[in-house]
Structure formats: structure tokens, C-alpha cells
mmCIF file of C-alpha atoms in Angstrom:
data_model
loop_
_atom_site.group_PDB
_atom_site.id
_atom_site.type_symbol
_atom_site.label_atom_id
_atom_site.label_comp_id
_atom_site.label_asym_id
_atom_site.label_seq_id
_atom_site.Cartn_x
_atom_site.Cartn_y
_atom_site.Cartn_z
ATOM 1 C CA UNK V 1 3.712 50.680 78.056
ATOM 2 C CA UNK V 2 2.527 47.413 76.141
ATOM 3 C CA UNK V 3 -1.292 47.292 76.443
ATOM 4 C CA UNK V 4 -2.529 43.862 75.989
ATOM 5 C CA UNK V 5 -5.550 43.578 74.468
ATOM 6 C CA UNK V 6 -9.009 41.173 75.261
ATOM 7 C CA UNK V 7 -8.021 37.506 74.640
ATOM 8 C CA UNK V 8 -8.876 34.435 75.351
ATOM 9 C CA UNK V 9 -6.893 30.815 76.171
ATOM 10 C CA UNK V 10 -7.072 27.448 76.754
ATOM 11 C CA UNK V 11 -4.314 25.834 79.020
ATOM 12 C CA UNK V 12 -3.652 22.168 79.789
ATOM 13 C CA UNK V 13 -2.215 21.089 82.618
ATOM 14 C CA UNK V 14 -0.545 17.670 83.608
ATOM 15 C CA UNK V 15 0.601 18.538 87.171
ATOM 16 C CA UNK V 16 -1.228 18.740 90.974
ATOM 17 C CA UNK V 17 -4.908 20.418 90.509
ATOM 18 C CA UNK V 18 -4.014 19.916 86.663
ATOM 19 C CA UNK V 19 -7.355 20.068 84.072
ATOM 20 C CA UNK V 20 -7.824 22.310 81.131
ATOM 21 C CA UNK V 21 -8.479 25.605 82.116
ATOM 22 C CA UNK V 22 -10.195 28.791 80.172
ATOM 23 C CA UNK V 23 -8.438 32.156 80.935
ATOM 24 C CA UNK V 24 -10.172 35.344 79.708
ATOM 25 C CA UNK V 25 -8.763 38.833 79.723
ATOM 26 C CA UNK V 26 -12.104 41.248 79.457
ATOM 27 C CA UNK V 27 -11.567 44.850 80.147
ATOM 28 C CA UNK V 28 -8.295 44.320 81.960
ATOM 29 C CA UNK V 29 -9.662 41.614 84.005
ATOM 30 C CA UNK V 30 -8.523 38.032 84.080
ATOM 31 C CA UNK V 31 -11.307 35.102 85.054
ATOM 32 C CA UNK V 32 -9.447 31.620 84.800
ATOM 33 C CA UNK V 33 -12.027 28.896 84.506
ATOM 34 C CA UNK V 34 -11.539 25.186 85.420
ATOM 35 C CA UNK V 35 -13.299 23.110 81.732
ATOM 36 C CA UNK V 36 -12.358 19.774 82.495
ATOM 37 C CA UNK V 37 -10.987 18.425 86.097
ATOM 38 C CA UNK V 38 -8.433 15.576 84.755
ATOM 39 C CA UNK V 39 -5.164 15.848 84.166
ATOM 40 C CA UNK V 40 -4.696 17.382 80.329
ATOM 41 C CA UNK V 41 -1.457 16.748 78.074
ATOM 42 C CA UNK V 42 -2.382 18.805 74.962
ATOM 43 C CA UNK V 43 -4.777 20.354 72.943
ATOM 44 C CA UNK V 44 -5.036 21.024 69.453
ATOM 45 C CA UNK V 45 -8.485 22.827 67.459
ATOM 46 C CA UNK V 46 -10.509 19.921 65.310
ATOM 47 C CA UNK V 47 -12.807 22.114 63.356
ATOM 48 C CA UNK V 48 -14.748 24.249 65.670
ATOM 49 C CA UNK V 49 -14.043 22.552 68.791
ATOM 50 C CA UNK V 50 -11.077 20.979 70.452
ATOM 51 C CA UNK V 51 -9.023 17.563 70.620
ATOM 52 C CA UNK V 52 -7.778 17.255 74.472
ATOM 53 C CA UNK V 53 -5.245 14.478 75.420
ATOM 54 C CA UNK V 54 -5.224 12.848 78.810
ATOM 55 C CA UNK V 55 -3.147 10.254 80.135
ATOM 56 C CA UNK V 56 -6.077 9.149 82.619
ATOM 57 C CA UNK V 57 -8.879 9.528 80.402
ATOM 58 C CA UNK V 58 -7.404 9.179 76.782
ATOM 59 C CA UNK V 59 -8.768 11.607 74.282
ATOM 60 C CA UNK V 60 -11.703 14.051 74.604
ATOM 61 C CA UNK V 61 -13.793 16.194 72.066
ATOM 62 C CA UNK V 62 -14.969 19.099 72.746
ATOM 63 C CA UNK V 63 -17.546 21.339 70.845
ATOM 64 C CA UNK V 64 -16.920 25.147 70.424
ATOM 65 C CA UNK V 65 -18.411 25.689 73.721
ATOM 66 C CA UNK V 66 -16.204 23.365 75.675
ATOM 67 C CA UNK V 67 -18.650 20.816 76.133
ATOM 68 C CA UNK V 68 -17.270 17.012 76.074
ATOM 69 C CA UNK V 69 -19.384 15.952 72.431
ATOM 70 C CA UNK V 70 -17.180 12.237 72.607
ATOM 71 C CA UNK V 71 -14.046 10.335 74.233
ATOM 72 C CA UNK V 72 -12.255 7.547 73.797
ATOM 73 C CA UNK V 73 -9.947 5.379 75.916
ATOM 74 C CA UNK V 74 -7.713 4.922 73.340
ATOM 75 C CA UNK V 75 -4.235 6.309 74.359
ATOM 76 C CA UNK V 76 -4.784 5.674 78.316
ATOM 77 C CA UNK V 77 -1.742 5.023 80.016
ATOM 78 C CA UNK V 78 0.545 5.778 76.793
ATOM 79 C CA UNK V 79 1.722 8.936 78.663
ATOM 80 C CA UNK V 80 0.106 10.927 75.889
ATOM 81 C CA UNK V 81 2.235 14.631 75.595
ATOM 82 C CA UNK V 82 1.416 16.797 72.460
ATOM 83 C CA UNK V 83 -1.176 16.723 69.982
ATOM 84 C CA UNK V 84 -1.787 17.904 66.160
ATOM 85 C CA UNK V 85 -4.833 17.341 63.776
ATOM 86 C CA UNK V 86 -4.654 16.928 60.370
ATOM 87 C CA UNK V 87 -7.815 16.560 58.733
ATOM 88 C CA UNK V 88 -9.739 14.060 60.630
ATOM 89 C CA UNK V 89 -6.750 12.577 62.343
ATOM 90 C CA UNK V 90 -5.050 13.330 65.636
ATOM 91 C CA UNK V 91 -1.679 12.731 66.124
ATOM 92 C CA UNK V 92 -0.362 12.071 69.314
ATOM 93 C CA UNK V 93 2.867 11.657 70.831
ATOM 94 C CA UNK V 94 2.855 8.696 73.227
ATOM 95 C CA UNK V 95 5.848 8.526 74.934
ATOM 96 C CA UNK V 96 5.601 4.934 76.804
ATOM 97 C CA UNK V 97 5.659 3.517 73.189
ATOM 98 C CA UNK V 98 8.070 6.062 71.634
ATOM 99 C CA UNK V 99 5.803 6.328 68.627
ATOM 100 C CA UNK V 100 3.560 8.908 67.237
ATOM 101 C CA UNK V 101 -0.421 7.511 67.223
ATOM 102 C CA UNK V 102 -2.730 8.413 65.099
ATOM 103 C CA UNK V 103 -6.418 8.445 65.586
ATOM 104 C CA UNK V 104 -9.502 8.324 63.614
ATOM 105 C CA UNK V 105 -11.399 11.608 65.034
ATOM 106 C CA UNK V 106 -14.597 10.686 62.530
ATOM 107 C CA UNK V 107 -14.667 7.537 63.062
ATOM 108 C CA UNK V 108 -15.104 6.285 66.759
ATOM 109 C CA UNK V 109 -11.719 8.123 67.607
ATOM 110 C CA UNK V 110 -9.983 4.713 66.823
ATOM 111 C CA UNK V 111 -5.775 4.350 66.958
ATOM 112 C CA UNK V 112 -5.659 3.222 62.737
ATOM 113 C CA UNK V 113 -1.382 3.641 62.685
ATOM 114 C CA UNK V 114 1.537 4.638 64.146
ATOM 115 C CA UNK V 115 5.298 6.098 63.837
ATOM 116 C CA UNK V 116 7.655 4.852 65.930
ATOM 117 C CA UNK V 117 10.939 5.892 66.508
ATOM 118 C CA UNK V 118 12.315 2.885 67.940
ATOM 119 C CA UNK V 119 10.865 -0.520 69.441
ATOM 120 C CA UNK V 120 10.545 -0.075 73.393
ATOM 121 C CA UNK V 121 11.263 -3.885 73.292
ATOM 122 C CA UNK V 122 14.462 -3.329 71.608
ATOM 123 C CA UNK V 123 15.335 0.291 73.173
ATOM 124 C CA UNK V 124 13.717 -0.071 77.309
ATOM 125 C CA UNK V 125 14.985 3.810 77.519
ATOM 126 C CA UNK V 126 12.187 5.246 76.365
ATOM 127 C CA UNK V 127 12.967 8.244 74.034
ATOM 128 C CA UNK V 128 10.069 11.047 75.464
ATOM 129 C CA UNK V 129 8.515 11.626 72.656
ATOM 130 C CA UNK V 130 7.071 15.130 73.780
ATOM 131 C CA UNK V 131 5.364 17.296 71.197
ATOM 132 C CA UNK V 132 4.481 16.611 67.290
ATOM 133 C CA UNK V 133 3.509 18.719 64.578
ATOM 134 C CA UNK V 134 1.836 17.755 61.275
ATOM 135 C CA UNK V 135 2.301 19.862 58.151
ATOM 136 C CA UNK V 136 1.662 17.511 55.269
ATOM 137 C CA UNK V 137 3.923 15.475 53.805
ATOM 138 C CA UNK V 138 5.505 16.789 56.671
ATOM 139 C CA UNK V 139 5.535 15.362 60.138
ATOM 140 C CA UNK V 140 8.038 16.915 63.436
ATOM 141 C CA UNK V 141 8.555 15.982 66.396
ATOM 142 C CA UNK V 142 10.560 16.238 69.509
ATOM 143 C CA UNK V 143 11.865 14.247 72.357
ATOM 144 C CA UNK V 144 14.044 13.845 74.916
ATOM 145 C CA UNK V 145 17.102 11.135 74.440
#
């Protein structure tokens, strides 16, 4: 039989009762822990904390203890899905644009550029950007078309 060992995760959660969540395995046990009440589209580790996207709120940091250290508005309403970090940028899939944003996580967690796929005022079906990954020069994504 597969013994799984202590662990612990962070979930996000875009749906009803959605947030970002802390679940801890301890001795067999499992305690799930609500962090953050909003709706949460990602999550990605920025040095010893966290980068958390949210549609509703935009983006959050949070320390290594899940405390909210900053946030920014930037992103609201972009239907923000996945998120990477490389270096001291974020990059974050926002689907209502059907580009890639990328923040400024040192610097007032600013939007400084973008990749975009295709113009939403040239292409109205948006594309779903949905997840991105950043391993320099290298930079995937996927979406729904």
C-alpha cells in the first residue's frame, strides 16, 4: 500500500466558496485551511512567498507565512488564469485580452508589457489564454481556440 507522506499545499480556487486554501497532511491527518476568501486563479512562489491572481482583486503578495505583504488592481477584470515568475516579473495569462501580462513584482506590481496572441479588436472570439510558463528565452502557453 502507497503511504503518503506529511505534505503540505496551496490550492486556488475560481468557483462557488472559491479562495486559496492551505491543506496539510500531519500524521495522517488532513486540516484544509481557508488563506484568502476571494476567488483565486493561480499561484506561483516569488522568492519566499507567493504571487496569487484574482480576477476580483487583481494580484496579491504574500509573505512565507501567507500574510497579504502588497496588491495591486492591476489585472482586475482581465479574467486572469495562470501565473509564472521570472525574476521579478509575473506573467499572467489574461484571457479577456488574449495576451500574456507582465508585471513589475518590485516595483509597485505595475503591468510594464505584454504578448498577445491576437488583437481582441480584430479576433472578438477570444482565444482562453489559460496557463503560461516562463523558462527563459523560453515562454509557453496554452489556450483554448
Amino acid at each position: 500500500m502507497l503511504q503518503v507522506k506529511d505534505f503540505n499545499a496551496l490550492i486556488s480556487c475560481c468557483n462557488q466558496n472559491g479562495g486559496l486554501y492551505h491543506l496539510k497532511r500531519q500524521k495522517g491527518m488532513n486540516t484544509l485551511q481557508i488563506i484568502l476568501d476571494i476567488e483565486c486563479r493561480g499561484i506561483a512562489r516569488y522568492g519566499k512567498g507567493f504571487v496569487v491572481a484574482s480576477n476580483e482583486e487583481g494580484i496579491i503578495l504574500l509573505d512565507e507565512s501567507l500574510n497579504v505583504v502588497n496588491f495591486s488592481h492591476a489585472g482586475k477584470g482581465l479574467d486572469l488564469h495562470g501565473i509564472a515568475i521570472s525574476g521579478d516579473f509575473a506573467y499572467l495569462a489574461e484571457t479577456k485580452l488574449n495576451c500574456i501580462g507582465i508585471y513589475d513584482l518590485s516595483n509597485g506590481l505595475n503591468r510594464v508589457d505584454e504578448i498577445c496572441f491576437s488583437s481582441v479588436n480584430v479576433n472578438p472570439k477570444v482565444d482562453h489564454v489559460a496557463h503560461v510558463k516562463v523558462d527563459h528565452p523560453l515562454v509557453t502557453s496554452n489556450m483554448f481556440l
